[in-house]
mmCIF file of N, CA and C in Angstrom:
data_model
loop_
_atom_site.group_PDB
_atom_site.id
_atom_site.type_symbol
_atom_site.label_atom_id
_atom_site.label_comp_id
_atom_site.label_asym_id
_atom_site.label_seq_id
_atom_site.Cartn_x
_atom_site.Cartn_y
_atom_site.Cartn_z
ATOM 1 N N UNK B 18 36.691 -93.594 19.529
ATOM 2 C CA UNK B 18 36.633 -92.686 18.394
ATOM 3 C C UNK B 18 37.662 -93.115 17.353
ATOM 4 N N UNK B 19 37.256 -93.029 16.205
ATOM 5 C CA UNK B 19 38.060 -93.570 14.985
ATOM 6 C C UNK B 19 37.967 -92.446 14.300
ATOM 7 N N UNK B 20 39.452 -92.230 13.666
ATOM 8 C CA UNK B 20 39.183 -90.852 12.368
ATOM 9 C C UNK B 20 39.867 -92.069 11.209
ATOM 10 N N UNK B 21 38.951 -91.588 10.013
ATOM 11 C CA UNK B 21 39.561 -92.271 9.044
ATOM 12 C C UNK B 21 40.319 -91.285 8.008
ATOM 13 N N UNK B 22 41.208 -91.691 6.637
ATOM 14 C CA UNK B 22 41.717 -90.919 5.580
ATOM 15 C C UNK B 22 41.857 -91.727 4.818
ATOM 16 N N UNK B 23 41.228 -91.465 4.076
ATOM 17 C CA UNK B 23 41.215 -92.558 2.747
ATOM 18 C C UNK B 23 42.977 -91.452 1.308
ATOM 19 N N UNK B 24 42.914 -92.505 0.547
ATOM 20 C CA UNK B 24 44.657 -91.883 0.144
ATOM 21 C C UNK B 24 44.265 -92.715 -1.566
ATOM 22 N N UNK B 25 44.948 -92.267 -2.627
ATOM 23 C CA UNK B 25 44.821 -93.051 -3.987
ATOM 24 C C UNK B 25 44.416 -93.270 -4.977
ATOM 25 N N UNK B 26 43.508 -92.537 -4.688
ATOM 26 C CA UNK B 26 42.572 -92.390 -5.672
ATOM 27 C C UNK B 26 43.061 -91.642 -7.124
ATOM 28 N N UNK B 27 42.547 -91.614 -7.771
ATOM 29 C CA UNK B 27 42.999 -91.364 -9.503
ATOM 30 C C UNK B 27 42.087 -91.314 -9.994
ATOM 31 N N UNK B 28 42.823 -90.959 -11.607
ATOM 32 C CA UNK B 28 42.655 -91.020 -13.070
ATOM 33 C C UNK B 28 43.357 -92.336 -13.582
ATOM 34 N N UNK B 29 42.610 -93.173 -14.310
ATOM 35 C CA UNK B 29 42.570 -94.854 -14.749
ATOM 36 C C UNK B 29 42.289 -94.802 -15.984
ATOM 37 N N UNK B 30 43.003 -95.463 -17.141
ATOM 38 C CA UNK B 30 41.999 -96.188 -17.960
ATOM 39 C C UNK B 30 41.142 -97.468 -17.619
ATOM 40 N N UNK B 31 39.818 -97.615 -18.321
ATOM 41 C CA UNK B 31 39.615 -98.630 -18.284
ATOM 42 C C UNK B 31 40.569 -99.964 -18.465
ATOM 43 N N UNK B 32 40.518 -100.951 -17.643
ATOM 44 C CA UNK B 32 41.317 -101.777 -17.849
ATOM 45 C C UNK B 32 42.276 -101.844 -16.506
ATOM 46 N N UNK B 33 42.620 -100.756 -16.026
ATOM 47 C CA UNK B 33 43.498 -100.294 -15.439
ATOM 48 C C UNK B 33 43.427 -100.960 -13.181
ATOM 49 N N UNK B 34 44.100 -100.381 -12.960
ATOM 50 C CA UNK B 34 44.346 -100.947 -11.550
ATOM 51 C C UNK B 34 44.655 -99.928 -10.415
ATOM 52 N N UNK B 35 44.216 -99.645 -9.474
ATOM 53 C CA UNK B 35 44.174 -98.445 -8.319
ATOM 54 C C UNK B 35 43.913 -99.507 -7.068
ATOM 55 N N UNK B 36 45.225 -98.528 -6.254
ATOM 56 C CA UNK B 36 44.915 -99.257 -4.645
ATOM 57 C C UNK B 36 44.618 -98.383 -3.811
ATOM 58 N N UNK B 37 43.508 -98.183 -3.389
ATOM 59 C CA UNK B 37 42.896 -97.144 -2.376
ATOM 60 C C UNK B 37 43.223 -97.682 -0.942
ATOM 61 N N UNK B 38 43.535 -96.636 -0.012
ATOM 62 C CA UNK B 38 44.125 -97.152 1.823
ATOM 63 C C UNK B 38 43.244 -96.051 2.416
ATOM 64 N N UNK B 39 43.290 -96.966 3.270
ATOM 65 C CA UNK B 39 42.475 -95.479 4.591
ATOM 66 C C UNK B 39 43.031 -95.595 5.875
ATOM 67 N N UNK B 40 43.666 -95.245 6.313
ATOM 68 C CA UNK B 40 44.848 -94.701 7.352
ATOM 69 C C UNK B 40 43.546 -94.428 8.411
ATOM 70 N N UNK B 41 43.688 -95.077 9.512
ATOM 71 C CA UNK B 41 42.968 -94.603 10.770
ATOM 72 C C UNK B 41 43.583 -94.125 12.254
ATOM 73 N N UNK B 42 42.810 -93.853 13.143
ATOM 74 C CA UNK B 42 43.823 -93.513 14.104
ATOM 75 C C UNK B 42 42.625 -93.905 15.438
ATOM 76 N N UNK B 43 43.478 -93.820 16.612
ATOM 77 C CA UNK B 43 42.787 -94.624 17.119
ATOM 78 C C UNK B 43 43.320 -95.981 17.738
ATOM 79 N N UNK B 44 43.544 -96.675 18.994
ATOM 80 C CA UNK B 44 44.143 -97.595 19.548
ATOM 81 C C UNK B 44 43.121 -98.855 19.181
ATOM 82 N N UNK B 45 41.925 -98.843 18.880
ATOM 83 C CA UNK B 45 41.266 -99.604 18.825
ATOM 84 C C UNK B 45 40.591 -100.246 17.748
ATOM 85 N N UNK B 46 41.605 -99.401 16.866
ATOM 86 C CA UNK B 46 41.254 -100.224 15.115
ATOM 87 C C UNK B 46 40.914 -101.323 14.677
ATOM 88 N N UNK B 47 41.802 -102.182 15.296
ATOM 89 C CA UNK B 47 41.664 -104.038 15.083
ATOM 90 C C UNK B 47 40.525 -104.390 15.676
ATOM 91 N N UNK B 48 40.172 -103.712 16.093
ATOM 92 C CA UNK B 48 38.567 -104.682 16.937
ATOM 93 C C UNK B 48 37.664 -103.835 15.717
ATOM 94 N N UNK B 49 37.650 -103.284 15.215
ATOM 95 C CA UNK B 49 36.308 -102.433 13.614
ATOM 96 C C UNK B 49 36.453 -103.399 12.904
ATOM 97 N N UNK B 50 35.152 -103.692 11.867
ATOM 98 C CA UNK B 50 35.203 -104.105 10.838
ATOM 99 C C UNK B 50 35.033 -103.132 10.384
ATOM 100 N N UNK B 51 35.598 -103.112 8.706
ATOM 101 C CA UNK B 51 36.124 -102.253 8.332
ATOM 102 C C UNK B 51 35.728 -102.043 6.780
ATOM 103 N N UNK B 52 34.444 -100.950 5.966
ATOM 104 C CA UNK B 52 33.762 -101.248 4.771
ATOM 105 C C UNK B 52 34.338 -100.325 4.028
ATOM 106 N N UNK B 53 34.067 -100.383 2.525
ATOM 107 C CA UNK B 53 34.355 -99.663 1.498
ATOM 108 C C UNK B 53 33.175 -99.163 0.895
ATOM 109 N N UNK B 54 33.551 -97.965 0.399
ATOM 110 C CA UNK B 54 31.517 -97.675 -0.112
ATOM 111 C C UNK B 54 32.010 -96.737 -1.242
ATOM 112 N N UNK B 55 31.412 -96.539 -2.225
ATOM 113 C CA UNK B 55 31.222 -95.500 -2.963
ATOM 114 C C UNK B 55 29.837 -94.714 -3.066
ATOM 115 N N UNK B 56 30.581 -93.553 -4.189
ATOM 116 C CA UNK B 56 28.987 -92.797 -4.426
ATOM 117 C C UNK B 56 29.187 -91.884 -5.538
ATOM 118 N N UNK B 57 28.157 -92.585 -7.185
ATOM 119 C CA UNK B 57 28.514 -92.077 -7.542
ATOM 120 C C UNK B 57 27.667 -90.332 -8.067
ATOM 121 N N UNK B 58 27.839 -89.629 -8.965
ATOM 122 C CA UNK B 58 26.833 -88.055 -8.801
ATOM 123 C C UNK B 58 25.553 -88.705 -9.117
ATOM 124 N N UNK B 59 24.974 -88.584 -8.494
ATOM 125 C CA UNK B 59 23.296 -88.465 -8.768
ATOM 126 C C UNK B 59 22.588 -89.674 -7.928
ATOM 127 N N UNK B 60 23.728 -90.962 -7.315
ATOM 128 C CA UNK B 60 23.358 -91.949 -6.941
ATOM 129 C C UNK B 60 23.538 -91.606 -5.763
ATOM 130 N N UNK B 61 22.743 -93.320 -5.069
ATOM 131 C CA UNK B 61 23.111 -93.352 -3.316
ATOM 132 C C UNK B 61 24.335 -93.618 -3.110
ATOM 133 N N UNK B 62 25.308 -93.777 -2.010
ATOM 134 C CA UNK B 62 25.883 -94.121 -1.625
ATOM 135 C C UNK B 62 25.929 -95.513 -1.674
ATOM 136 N N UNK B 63 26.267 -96.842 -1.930
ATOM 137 C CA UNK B 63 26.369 -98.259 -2.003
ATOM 138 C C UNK B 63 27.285 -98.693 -1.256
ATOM 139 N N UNK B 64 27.268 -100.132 -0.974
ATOM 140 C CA UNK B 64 28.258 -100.661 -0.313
ATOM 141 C C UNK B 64 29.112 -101.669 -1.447
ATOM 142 N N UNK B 65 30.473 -101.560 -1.281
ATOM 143 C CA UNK B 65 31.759 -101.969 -2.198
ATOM 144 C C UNK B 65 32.236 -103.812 -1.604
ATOM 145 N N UNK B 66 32.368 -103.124 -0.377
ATOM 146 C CA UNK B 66 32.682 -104.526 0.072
ATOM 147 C C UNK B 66 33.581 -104.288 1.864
ATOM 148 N N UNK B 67 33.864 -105.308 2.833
ATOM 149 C CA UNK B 67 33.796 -104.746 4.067
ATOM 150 C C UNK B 67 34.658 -106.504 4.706
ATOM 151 N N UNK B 68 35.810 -105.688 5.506
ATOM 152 C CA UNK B 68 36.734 -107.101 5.669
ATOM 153 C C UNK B 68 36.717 -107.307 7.501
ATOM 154 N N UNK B 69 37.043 -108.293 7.653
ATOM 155 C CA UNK B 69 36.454 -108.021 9.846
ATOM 156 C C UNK B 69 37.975 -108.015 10.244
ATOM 157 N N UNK B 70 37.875 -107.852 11.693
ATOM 158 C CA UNK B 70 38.665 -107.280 12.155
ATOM 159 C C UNK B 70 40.368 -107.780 12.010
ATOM 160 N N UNK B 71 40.477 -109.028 12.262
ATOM 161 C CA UNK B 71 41.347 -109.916 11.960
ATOM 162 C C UNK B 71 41.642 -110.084 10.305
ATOM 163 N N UNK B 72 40.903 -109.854 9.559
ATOM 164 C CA UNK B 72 41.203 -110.242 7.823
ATOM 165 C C UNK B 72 40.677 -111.237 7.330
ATOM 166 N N UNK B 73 40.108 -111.755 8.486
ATOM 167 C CA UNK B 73 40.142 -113.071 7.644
ATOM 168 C C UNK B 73 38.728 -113.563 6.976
ATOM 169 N N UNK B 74 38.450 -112.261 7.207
ATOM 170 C CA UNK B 74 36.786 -112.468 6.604
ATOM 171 C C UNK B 74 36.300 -111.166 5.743
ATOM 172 N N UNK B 75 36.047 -111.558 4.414
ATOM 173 C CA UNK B 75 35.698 -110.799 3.430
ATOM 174 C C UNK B 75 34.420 -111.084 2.707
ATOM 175 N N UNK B 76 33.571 -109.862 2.265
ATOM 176 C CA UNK B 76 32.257 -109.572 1.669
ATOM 177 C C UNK B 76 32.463 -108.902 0.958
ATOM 178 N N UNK B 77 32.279 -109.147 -0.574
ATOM 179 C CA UNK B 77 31.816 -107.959 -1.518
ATOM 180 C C UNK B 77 30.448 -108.337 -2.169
ATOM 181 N N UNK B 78 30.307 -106.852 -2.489
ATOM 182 C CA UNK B 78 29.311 -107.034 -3.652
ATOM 183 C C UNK B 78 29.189 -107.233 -5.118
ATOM 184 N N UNK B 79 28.189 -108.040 -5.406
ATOM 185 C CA UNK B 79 28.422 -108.918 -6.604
ATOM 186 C C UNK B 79 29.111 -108.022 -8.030
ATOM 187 N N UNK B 80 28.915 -106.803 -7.643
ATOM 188 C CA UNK B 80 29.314 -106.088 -8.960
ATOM 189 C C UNK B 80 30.994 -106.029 -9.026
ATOM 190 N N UNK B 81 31.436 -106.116 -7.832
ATOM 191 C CA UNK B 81 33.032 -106.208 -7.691
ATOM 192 C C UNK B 81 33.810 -107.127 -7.614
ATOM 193 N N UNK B 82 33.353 -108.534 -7.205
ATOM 194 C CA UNK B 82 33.649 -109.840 -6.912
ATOM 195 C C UNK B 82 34.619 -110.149 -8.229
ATOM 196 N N UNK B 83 36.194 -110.793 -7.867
ATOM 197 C CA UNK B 83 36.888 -111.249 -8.745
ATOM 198 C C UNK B 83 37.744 -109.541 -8.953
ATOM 199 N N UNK B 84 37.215 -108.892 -8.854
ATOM 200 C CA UNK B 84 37.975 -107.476 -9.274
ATOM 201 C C UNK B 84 38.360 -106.799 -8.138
ATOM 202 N N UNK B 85 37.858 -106.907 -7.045
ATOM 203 C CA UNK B 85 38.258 -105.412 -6.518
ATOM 204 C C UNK B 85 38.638 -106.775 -4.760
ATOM 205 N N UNK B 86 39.715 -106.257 -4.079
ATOM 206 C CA UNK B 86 40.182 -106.997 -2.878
ATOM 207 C C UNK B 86 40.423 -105.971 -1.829
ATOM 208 N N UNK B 87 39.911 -106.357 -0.726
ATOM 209 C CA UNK B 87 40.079 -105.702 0.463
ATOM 210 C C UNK B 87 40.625 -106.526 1.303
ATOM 211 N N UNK B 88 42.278 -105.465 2.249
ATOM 212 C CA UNK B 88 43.154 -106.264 3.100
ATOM 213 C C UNK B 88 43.257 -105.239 4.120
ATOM 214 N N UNK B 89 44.062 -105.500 4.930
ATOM 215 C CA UNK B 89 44.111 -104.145 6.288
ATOM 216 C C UNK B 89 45.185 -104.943 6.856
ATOM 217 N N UNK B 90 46.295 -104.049 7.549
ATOM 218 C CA UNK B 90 47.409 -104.484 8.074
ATOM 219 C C UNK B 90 46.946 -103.489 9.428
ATOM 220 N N UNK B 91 46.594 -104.732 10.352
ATOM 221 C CA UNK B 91 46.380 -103.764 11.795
ATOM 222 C C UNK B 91 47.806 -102.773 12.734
ATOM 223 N N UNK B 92 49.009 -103.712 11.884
ATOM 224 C CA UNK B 92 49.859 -102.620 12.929
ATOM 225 C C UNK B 92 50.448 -101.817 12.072
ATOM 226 N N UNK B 93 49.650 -100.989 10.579
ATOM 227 C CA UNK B 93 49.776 -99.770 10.238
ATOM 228 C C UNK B 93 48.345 -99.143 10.608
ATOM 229 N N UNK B 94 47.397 -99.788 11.146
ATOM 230 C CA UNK B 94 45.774 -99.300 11.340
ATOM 231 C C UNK B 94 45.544 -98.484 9.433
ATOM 232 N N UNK B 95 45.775 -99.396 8.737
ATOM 233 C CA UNK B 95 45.370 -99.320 7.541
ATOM 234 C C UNK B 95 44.514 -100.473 7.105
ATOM 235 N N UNK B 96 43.553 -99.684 6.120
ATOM 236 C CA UNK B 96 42.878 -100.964 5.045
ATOM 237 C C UNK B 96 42.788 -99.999 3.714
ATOM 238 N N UNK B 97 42.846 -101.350 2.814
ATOM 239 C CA UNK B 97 43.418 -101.074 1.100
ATOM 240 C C UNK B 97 41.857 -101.859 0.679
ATOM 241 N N UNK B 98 41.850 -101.086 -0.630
ATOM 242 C CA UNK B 98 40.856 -101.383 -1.272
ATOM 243 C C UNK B 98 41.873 -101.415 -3.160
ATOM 244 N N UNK B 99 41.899 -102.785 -3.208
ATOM 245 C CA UNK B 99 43.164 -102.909 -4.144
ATOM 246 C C UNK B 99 41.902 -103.233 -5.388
ATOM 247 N N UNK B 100 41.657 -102.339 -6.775
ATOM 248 C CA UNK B 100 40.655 -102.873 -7.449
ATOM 249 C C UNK B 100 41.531 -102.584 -8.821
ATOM 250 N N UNK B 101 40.766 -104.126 -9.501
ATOM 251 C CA UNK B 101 41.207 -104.212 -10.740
ATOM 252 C C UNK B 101 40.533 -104.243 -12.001
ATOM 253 N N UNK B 102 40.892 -104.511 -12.896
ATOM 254 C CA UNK B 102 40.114 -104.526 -14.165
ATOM 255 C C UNK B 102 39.002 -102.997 -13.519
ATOM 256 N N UNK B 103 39.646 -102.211 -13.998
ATOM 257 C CA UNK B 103 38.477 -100.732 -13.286
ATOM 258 C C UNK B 103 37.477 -100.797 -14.866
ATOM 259 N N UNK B 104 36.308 -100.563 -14.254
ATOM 260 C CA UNK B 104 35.502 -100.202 -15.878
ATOM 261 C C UNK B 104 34.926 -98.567 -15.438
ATOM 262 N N UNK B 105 34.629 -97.971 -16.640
ATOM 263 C CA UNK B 105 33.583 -96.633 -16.665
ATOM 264 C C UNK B 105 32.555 -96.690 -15.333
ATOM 265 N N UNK B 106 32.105 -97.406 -15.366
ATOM 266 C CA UNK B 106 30.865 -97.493 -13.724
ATOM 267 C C UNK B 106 31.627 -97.896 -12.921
ATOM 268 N N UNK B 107 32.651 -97.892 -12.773
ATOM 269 C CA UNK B 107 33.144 -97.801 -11.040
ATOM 270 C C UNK B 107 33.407 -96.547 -10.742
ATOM 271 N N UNK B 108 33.240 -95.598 -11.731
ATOM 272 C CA UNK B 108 34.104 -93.846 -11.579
ATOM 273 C C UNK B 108 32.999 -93.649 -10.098
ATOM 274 N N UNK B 109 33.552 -92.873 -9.042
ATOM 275 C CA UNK B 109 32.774 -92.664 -7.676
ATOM 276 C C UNK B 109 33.812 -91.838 -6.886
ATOM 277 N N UNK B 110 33.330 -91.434 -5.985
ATOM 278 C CA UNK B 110 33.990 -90.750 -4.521
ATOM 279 C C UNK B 110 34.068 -92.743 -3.761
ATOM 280 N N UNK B 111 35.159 -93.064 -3.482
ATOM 281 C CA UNK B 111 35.215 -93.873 -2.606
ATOM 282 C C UNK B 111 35.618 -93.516 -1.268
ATOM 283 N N UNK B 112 34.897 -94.446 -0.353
ATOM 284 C CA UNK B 112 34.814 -93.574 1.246
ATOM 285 C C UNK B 112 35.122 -95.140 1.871
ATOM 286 N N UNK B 113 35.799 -95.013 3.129
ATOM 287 C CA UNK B 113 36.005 -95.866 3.871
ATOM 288 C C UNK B 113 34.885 -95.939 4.992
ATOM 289 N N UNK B 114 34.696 -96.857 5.874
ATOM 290 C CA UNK B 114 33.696 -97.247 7.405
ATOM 291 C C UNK B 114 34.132 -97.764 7.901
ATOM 292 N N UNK B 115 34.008 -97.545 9.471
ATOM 293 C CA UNK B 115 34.099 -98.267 10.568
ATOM 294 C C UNK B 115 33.055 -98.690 11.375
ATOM 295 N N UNK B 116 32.989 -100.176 11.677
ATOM 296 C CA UNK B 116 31.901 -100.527 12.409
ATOM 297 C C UNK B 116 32.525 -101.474 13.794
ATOM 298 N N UNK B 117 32.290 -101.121 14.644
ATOM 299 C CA UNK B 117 32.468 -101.627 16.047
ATOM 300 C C UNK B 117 32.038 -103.295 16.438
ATOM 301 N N UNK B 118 31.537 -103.595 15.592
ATOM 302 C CA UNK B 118 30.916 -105.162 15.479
ATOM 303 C C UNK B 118 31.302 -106.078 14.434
ATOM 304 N N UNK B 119 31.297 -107.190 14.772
ATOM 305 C CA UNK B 119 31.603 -108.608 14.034
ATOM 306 C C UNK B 119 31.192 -108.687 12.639
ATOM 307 N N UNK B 120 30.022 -108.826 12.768
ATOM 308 C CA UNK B 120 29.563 -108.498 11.391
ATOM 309 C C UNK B 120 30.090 -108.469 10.428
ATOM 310 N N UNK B 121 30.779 -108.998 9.403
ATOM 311 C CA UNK B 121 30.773 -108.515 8.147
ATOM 312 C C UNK B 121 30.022 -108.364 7.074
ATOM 313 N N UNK B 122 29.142 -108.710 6.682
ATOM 314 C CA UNK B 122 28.108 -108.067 5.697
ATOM 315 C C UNK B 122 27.142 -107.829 6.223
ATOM 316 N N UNK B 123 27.644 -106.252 6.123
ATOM 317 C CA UNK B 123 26.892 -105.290 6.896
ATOM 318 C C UNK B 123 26.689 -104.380 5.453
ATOM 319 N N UNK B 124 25.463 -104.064 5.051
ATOM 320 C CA UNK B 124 25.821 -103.499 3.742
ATOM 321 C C UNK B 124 25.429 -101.955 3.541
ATOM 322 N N UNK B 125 24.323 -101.525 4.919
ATOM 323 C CA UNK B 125 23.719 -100.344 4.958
ATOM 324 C C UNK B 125 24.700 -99.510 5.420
ATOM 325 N N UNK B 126 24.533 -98.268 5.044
ATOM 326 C CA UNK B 126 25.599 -97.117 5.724
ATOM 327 C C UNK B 126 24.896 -96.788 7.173
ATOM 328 N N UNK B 127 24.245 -97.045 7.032
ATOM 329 C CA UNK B 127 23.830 -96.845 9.150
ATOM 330 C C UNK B 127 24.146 -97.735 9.825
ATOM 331 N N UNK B 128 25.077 -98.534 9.314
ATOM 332 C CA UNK B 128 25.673 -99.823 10.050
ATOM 333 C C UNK B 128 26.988 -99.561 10.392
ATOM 334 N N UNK B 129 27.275 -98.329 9.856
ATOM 335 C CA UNK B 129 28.688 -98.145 10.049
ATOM 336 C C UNK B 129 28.742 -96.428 11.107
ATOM 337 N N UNK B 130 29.626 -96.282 12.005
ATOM 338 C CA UNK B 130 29.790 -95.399 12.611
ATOM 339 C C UNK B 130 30.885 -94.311 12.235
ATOM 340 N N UNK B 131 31.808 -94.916 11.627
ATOM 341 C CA UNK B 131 32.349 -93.590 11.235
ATOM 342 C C UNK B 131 32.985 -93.489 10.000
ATOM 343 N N UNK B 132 32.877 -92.319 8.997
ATOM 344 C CA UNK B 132 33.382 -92.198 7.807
ATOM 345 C C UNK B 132 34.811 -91.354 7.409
ATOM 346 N N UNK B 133 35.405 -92.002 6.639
ATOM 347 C CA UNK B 133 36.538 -90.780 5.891
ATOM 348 C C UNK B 133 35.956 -89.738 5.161
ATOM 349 N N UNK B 134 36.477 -89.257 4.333
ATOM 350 C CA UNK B 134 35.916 -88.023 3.738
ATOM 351 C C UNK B 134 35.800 -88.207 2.241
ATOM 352 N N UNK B 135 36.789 -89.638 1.584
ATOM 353 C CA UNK B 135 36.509 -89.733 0.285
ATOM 354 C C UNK B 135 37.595 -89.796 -0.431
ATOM 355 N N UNK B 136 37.342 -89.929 -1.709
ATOM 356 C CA UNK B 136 38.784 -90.459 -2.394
ATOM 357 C C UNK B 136 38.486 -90.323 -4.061
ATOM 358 N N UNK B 137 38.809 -89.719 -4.761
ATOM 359 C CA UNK B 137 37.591 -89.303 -5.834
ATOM 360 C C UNK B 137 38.333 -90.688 -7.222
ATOM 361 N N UNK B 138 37.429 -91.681 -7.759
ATOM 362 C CA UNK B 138 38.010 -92.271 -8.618
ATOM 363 C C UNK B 138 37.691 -91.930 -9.951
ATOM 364 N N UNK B 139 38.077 -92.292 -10.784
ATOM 365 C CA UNK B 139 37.804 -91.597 -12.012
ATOM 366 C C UNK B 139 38.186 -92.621 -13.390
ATOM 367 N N UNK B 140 37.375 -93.477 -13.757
ATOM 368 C CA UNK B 140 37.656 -94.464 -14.910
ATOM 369 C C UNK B 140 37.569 -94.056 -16.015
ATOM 370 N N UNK B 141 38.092 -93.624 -16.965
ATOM 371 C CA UNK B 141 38.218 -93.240 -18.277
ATOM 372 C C UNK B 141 37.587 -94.624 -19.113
ATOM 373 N N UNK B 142 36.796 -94.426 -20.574
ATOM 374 C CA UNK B 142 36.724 -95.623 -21.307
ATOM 375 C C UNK B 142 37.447 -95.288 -22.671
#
């Protein structure tokens, strides 16, 4: 069982820079890969981007690539979602995942087993 808490979230200008973390708990963190998702009102839920267990393997999606970095320090059982250059369409609830498997691009939310509760971002233009 994994509980997640996502932490960081804001008010940005465009232009601007936010580091989102999600604090987990749980002895068995380092073995999850570990996704980022947003969602924004009226849309689905999407996938952001998703790093494996060790770090050393990263996936985003093309809309974030160059902007937005995902890291995780296993002996705080944290992962950061460090994003930059924020524009107006990134404004979302960002939510963290945990998935029990290797995998890293894993992009569906039924691929993932357990969620935080959210993190509300908010890009001003």
């Amino acid at each position: 069982q994994v509980q997640l808490v996502e932490s960081g979230g804001g008010l940005v200008q465009a232009g601007g820079s936010l580091r989102l973390s999600c604090a987990a708990s749980g002895r068995t963190f380092s073995s999850y890969t570990m996704g980022w998702f947003r969602q924004a009102p009226g849309k689905e839920r999407e996938f952001v981007g998703a790093i494996s267990w060790s770090g050393g393997s990263t996936y985003y999606v093309d809309s974030v690539k160059g902007r937005f970095t995902i890291s995780r320090d296993n002996a705080k059982n944290t992962v950061y979602l460090q994003m930059n250059s924020l524009k107006p369409e990134d404004t979302a609830v960002y939510y963290c995942a945990a998935r029990p498997w290797t995998v890293v691009a894993a992009e569906a939310t039924l691929q993932y087993n357990y969620w935080g509760q959210g993190t509300q971002v908010t890009v001003s233009s």
